[in-house]
Short mmCIF file of N, CA and C in Angstrom, two decimals:
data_model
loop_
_atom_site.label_atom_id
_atom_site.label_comp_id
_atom_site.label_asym_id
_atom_site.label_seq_id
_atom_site.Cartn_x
_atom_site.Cartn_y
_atom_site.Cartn_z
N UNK A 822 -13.38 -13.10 -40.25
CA UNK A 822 -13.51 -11.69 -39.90
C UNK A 822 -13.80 -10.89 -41.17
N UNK A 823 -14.20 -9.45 -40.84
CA UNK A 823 -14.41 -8.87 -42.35
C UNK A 823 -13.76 -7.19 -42.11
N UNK A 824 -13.20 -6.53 -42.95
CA UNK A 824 -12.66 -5.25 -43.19
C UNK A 824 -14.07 -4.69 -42.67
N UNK A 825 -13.34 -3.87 -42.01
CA UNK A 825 -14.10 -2.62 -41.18
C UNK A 825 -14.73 -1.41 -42.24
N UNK A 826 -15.73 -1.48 -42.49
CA UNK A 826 -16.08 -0.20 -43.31
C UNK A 826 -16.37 -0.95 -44.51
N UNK A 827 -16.40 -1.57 -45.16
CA UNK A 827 -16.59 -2.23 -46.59
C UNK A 827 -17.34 -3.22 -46.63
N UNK A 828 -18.28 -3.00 -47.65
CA UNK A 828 -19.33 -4.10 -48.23
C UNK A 828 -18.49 -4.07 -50.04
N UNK A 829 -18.83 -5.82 -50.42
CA UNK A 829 -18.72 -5.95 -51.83
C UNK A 829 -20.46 -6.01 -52.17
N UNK A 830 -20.21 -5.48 -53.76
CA UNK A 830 -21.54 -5.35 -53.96
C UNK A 830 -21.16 -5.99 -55.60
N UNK A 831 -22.08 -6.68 -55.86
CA UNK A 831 -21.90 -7.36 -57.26
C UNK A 831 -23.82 -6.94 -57.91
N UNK A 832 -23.41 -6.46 -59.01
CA UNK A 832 -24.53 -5.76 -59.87
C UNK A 832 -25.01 -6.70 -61.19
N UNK A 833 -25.79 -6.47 -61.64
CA UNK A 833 -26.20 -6.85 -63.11
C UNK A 833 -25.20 -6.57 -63.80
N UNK A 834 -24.84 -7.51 -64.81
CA UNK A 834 -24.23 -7.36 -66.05
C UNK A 834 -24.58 -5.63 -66.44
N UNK A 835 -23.49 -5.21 -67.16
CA UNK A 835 -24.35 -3.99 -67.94
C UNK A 835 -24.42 -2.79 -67.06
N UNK A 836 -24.79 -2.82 -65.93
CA UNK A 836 -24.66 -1.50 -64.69
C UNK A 836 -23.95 -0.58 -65.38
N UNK A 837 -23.76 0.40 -65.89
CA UNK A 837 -23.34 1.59 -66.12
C UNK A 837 -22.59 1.97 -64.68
N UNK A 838 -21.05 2.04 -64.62
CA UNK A 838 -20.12 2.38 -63.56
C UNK A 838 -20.76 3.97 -62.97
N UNK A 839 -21.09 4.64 -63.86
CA UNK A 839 -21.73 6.29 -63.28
C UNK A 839 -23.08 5.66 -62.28
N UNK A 840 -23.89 4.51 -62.23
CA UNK A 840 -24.42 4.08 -61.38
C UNK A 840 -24.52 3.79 -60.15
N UNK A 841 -23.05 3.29 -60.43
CA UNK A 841 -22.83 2.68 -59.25
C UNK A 841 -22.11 3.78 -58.34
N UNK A 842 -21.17 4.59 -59.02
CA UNK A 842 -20.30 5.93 -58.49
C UNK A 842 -21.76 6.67 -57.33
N UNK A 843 -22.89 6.80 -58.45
CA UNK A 843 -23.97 7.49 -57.76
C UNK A 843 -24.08 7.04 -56.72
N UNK A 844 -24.70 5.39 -56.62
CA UNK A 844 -25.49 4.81 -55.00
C UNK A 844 -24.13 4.96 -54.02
N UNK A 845 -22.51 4.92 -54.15
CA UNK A 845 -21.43 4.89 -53.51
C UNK A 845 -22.04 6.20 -52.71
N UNK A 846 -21.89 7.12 -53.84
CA UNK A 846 -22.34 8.78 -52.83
C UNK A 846 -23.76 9.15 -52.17
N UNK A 847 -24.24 8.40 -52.40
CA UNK A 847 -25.44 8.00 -51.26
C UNK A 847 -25.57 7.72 -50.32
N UNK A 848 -24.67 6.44 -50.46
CA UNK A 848 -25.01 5.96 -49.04
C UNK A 848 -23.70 6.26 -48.31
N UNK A 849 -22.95 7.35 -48.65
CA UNK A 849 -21.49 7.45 -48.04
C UNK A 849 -20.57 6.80 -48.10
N UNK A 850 -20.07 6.09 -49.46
CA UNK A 850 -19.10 5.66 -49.37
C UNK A 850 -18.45 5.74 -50.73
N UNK A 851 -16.97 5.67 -50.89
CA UNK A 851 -16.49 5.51 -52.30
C UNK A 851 -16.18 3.85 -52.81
N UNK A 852 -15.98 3.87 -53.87
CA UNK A 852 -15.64 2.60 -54.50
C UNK A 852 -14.03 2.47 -54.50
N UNK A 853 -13.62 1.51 -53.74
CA UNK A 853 -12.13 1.46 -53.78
C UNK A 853 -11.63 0.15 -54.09
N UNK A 854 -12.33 -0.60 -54.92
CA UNK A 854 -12.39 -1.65 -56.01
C UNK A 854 -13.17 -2.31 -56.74
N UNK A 855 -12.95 -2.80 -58.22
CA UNK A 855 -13.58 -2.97 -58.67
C UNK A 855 -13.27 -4.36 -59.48
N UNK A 856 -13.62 -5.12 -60.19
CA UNK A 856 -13.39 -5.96 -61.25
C UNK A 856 -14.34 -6.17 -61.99
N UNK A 857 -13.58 -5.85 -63.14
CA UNK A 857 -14.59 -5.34 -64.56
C UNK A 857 -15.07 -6.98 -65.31
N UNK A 858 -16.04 -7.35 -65.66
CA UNK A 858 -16.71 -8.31 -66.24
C UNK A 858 -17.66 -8.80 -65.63
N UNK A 859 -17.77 -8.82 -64.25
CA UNK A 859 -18.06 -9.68 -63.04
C UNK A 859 -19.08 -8.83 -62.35
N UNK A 860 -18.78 -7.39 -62.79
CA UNK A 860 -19.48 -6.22 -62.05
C UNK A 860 -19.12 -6.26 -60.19
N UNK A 861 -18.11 -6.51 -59.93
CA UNK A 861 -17.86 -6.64 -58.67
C UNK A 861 -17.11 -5.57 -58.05
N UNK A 862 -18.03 -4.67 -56.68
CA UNK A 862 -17.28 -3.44 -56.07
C UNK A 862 -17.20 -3.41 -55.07
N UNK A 863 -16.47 -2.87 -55.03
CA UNK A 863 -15.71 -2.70 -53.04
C UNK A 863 -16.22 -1.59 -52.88
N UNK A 864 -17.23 -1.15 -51.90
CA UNK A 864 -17.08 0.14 -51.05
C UNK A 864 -16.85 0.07 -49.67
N UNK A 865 -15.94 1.59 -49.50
CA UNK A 865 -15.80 1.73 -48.09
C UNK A 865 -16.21 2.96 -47.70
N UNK A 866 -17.14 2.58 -46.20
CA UNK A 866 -17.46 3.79 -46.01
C UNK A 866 -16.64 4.55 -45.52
N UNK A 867 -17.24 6.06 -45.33
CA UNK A 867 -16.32 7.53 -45.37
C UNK A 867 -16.29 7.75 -43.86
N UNK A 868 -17.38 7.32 -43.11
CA UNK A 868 -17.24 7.33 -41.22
C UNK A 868 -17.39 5.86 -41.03
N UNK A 869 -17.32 5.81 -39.58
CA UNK A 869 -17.00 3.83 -38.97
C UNK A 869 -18.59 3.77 -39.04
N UNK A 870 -18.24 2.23 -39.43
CA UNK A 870 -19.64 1.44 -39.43
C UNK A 870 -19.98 0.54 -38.65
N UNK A 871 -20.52 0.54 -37.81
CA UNK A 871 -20.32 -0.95 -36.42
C UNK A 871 -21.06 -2.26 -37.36
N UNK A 872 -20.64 -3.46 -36.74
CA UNK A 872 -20.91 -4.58 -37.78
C UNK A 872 -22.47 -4.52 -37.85
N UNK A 873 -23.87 -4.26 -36.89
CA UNK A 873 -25.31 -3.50 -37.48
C UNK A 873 -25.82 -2.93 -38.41
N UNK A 874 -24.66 -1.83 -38.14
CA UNK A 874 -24.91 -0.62 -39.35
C UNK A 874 -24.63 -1.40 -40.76
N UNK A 875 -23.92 -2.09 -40.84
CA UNK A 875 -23.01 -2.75 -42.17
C UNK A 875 -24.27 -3.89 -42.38
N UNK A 876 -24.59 -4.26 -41.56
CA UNK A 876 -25.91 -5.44 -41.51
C UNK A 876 -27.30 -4.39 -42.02
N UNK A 877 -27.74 -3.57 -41.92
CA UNK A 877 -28.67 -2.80 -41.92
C UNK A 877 -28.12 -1.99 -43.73
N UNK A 878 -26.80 -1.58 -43.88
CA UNK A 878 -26.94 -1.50 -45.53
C UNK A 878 -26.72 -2.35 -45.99
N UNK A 879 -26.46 -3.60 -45.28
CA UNK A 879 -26.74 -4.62 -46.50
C UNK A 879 -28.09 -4.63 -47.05
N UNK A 880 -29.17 -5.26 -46.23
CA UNK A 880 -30.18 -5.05 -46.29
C UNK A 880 -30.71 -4.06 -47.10
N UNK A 881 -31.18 -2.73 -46.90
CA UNK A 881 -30.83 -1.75 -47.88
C UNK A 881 -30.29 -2.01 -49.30
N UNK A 882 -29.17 -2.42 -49.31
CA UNK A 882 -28.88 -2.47 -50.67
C UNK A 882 -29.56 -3.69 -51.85
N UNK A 883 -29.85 -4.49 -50.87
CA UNK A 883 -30.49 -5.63 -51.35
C UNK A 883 -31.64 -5.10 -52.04
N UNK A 884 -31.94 -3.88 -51.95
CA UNK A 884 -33.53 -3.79 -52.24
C UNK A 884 -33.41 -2.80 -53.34
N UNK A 885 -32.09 -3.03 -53.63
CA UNK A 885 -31.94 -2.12 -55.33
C UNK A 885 -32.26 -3.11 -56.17
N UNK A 886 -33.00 -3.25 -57.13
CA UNK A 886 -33.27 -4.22 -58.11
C UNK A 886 -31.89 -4.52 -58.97
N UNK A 887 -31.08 -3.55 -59.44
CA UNK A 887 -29.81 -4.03 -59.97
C UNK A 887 -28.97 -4.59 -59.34
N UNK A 888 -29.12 -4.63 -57.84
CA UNK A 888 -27.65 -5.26 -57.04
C UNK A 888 -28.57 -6.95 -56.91
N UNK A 889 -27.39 -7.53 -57.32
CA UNK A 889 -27.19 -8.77 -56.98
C UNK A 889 -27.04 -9.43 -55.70
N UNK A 890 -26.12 -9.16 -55.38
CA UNK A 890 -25.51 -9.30 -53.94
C UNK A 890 -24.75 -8.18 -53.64
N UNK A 891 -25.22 -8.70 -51.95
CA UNK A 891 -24.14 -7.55 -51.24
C UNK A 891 -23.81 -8.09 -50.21
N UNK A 892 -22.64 -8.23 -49.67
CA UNK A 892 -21.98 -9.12 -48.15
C UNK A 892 -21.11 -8.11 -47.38
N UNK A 893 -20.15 -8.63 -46.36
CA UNK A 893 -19.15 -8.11 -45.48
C UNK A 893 -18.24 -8.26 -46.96
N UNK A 894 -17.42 -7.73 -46.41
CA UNK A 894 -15.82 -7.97 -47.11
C UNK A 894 -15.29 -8.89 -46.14
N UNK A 895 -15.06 -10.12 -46.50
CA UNK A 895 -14.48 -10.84 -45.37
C UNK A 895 -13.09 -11.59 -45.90
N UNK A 896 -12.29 -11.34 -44.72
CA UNK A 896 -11.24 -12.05 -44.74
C UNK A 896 -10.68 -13.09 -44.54
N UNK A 897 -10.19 -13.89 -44.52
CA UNK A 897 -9.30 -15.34 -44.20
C UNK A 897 -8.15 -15.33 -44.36
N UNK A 898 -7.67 -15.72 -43.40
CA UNK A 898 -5.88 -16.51 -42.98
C UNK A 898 -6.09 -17.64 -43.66
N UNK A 899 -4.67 -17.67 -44.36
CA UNK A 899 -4.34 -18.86 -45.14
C UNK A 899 -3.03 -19.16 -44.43
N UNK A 900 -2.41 -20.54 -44.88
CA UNK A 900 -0.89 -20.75 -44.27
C UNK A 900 0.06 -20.40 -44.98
N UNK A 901 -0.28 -19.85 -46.23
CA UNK A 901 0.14 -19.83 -47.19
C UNK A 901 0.99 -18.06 -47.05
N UNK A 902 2.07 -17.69 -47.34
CA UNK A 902 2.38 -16.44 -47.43
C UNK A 902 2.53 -15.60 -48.77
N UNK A 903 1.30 -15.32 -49.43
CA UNK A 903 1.75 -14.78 -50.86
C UNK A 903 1.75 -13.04 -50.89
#
């Protein structure tokens, strides 16, 4: 399954974070994680996204030359309780 509202987006090395802040307020959403080295961000959008819409900015985002990847935020059950 994947969090409702959120795509991870992983960028070029180097991306300037004011970059990325920008395309967040573009396409409606904020950054509500990040990990620094890896260039790896969480956005969630600001209204509901049906799993299309989330399929359709992926797409979209793909076609920024700096983004690397972009997926669901997806989750998994483990047996594990940490």
């Amino acid at each position: 399954s994947y969090v409702k509202n959120q795509l991870v987006v992983i960028t070029e090395i180097g991306t300037p974070r004011e970059v990325m802040e920008h395309l967040a307020e573009e396409v409606g959403a904020d950054i509500v994680g990040y990990l620094e080295g890896v260039e790896f961000y969480q956005f969630e959008f600001r209204k509901d996204m049906s799993y299309q819409a989330l399929a359709d900015m992926i797409t979209y985002l793909e076609g920024i030359p700096y983004v690397n990847f972009v997926d669901l935020n997806l989750v998994t059950e483990s047996e594990y309780n940490v």
